[in-house]
PDB file of C-alpha atoms in Angstrom:
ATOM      1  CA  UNK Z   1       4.165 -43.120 -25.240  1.00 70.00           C
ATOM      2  CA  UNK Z   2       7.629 -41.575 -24.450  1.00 76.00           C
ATOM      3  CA  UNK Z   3       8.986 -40.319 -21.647  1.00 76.00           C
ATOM      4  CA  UNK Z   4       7.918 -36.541 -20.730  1.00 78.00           C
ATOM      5  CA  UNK Z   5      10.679 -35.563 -17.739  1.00 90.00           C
ATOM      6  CA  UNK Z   6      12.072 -37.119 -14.702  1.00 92.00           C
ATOM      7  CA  UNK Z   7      10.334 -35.162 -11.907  1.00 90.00           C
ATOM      8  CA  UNK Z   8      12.478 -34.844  -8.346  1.00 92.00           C
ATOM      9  CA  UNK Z   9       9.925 -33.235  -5.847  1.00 90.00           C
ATOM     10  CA  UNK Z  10      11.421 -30.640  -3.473  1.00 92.00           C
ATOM     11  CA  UNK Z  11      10.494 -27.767  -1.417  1.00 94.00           C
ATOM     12  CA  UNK Z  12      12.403 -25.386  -3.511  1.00 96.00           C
ATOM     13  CA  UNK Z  13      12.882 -26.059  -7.022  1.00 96.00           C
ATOM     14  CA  UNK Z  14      14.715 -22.971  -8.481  1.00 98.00           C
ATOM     15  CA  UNK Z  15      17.576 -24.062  -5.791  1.00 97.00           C
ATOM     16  CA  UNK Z  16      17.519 -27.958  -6.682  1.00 96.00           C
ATOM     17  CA  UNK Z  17      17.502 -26.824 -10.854  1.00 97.00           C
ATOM     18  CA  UNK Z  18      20.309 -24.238  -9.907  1.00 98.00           C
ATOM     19  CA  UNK Z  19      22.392 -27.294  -7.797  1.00 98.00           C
ATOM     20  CA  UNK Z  20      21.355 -29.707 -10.410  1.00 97.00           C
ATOM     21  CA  UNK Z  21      22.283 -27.486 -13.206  1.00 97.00           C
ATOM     22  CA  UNK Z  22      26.150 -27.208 -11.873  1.00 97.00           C
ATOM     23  CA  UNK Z  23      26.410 -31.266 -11.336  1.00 96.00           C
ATOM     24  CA  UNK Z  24      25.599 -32.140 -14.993  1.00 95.00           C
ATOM     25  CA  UNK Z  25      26.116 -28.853 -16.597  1.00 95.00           C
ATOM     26  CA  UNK Z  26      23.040 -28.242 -18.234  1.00 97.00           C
ATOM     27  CA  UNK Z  27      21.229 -24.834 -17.743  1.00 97.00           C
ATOM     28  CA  UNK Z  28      18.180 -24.309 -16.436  1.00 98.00           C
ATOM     29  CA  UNK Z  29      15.250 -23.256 -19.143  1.00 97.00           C
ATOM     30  CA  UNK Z  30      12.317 -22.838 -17.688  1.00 96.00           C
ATOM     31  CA  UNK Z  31      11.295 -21.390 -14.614  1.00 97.00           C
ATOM     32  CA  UNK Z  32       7.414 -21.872 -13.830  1.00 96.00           C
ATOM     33  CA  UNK Z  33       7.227 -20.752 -10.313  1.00 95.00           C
ATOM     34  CA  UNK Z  34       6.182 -24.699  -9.248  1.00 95.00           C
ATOM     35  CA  UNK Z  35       8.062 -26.227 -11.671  1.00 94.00           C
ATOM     36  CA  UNK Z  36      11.849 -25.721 -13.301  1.00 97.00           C
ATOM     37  CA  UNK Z  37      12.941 -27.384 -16.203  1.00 96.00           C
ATOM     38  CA  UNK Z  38      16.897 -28.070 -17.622  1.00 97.00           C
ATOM     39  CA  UNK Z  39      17.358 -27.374 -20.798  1.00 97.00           C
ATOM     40  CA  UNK Z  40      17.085 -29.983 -23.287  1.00 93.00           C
ATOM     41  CA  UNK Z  41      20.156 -32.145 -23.857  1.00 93.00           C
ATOM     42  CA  UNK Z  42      21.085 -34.977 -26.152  1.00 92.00           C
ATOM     43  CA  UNK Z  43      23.018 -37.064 -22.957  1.00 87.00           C
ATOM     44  CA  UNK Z  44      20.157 -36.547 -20.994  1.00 90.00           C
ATOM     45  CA  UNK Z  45      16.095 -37.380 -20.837  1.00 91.00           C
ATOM     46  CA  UNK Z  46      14.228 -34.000 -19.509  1.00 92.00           C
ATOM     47  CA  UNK Z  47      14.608 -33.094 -16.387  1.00 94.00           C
ATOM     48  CA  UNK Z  48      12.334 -30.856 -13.895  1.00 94.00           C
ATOM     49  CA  UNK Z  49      11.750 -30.176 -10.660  1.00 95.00           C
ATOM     50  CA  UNK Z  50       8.386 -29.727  -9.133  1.00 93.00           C
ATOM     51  CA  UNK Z  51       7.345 -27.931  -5.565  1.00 94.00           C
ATOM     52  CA  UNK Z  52       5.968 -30.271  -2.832  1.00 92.00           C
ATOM     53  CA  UNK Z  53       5.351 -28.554   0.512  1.00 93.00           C
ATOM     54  CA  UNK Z  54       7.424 -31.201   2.703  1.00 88.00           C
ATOM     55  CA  UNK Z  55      10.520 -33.629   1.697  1.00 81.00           C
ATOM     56  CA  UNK Z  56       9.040 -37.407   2.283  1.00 77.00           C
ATOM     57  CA  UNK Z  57      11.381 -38.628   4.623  1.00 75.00           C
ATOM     58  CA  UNK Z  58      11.002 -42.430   2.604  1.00 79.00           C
ATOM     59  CA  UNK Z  59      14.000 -43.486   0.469  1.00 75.00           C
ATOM     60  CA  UNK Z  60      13.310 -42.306  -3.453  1.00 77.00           C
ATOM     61  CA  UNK Z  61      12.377 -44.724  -5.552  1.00 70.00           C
ATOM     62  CA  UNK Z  62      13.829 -44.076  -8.759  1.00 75.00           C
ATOM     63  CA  UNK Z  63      17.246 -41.293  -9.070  1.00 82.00           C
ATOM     64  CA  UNK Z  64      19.636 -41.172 -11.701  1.00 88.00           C
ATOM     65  CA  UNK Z  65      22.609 -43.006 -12.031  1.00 89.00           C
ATOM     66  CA  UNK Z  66      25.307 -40.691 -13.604  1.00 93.00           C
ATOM     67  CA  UNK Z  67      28.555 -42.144 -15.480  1.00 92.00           C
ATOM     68  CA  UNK Z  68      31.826 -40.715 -15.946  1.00 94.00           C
ATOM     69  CA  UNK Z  69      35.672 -41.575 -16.511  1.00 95.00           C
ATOM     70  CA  UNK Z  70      36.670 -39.474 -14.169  1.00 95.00           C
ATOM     71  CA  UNK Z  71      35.442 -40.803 -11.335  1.00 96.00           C
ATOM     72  CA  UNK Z  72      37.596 -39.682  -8.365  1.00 96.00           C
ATOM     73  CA  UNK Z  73      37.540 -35.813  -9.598  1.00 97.00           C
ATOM     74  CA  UNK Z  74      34.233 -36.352  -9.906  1.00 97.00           C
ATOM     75  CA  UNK Z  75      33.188 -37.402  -6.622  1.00 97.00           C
ATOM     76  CA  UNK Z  76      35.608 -34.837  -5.123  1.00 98.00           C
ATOM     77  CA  UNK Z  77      33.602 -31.775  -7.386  1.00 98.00           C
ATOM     78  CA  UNK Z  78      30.322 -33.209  -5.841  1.00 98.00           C
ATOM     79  CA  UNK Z  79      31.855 -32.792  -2.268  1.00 98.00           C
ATOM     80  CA  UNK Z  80      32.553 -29.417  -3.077  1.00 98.00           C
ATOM     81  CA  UNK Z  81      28.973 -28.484  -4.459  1.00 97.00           C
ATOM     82  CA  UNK Z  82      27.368 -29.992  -2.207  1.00 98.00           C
ATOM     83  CA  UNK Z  83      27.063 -33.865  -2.324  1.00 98.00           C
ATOM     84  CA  UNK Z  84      26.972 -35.721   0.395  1.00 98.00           C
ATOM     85  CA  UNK Z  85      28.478 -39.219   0.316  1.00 98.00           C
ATOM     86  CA  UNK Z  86      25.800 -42.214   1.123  1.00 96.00           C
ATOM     87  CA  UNK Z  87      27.591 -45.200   0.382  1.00 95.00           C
ATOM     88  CA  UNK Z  88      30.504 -46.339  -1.702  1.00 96.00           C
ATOM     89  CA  UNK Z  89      30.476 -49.593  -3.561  1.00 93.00           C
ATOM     90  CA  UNK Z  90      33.808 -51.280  -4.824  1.00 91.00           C
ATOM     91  CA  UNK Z  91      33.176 -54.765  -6.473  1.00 87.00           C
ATOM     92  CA  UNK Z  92      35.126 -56.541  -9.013  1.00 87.00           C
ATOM     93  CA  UNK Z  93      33.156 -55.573 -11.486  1.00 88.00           C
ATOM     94  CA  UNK Z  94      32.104 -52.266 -10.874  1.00 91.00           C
ATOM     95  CA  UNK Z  95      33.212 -48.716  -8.643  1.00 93.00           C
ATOM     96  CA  UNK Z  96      29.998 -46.615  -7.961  1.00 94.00           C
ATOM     97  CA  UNK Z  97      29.318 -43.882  -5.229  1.00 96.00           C
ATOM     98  CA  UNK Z  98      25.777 -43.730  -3.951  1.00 95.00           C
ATOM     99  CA  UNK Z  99      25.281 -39.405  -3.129  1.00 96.00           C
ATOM    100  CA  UNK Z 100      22.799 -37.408  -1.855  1.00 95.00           C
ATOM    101  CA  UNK Z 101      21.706 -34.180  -3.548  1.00 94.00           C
ATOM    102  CA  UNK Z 102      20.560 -31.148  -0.594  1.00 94.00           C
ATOM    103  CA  UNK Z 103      17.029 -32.646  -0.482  1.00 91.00           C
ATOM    104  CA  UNK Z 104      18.115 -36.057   0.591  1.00 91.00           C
ATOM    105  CA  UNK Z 105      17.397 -37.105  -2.972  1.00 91.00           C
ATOM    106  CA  UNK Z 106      19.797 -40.031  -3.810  1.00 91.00           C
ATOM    107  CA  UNK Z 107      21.643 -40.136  -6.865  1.00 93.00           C
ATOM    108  CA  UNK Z 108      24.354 -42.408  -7.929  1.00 93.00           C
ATOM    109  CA  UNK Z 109      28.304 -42.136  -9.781  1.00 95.00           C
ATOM    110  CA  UNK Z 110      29.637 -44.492 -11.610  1.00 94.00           C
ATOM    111  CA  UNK Z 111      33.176 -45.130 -13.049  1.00 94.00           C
ATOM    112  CA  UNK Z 112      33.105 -46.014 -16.371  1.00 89.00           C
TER     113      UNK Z 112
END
């Protein structure tokens, strides 16, 4: 087996892709009405996003965990865009920023 895509469920997937597609700059590729696909990219496994009719209002169980060294420009861009700031995490060992995308979908940054 191998993976096919990581699937985020929302109520309007062409927005998501498009809002997706900014934060880790890969364009969208496919647009199947019900589902939108990013392009294919080496730093990334596929990615799509499929049309639900409602947003669960439960936490999601699996989101990506994105990793940069620039980690304070970074967060700020995601501000900007459209990120909303769940929960920051400083320990000795590690800085990360838990976000939420305009679903609700968490997602998390981490300084590398």
């Amino acid at each position: 087996m191998q993976i096919h895509a990581i699937t985020i469920n929302t109520v309007n997937p062409q927005k998501l892709a498009a809002w997706w597609s900014e934060v880790i700059g890969i364009p969208v590729a496919n647009d199947y009405g019900i589902i939108v696909q990013l392009a294919s990219s080496p730093g990334f496994p596929p990615i799509q996003f499929q049309r639900i009719d409602k947003i669960p209002t439960i936490d999601n169980n699996v989101f990506l965990g994105l990793a940069t060294s620039n980690f304070d420009s970074e967060t700020e861009r995601l501000v900007q865009i459209g990120a909303t700031i769940f929960k920051k995490f400083e320990l000795p060992q590690i800085r990360y920023t838990t976000f939420t995308d305009p679903d609700g979908n968490k997602f998390d940054l981490v300084a590398r």
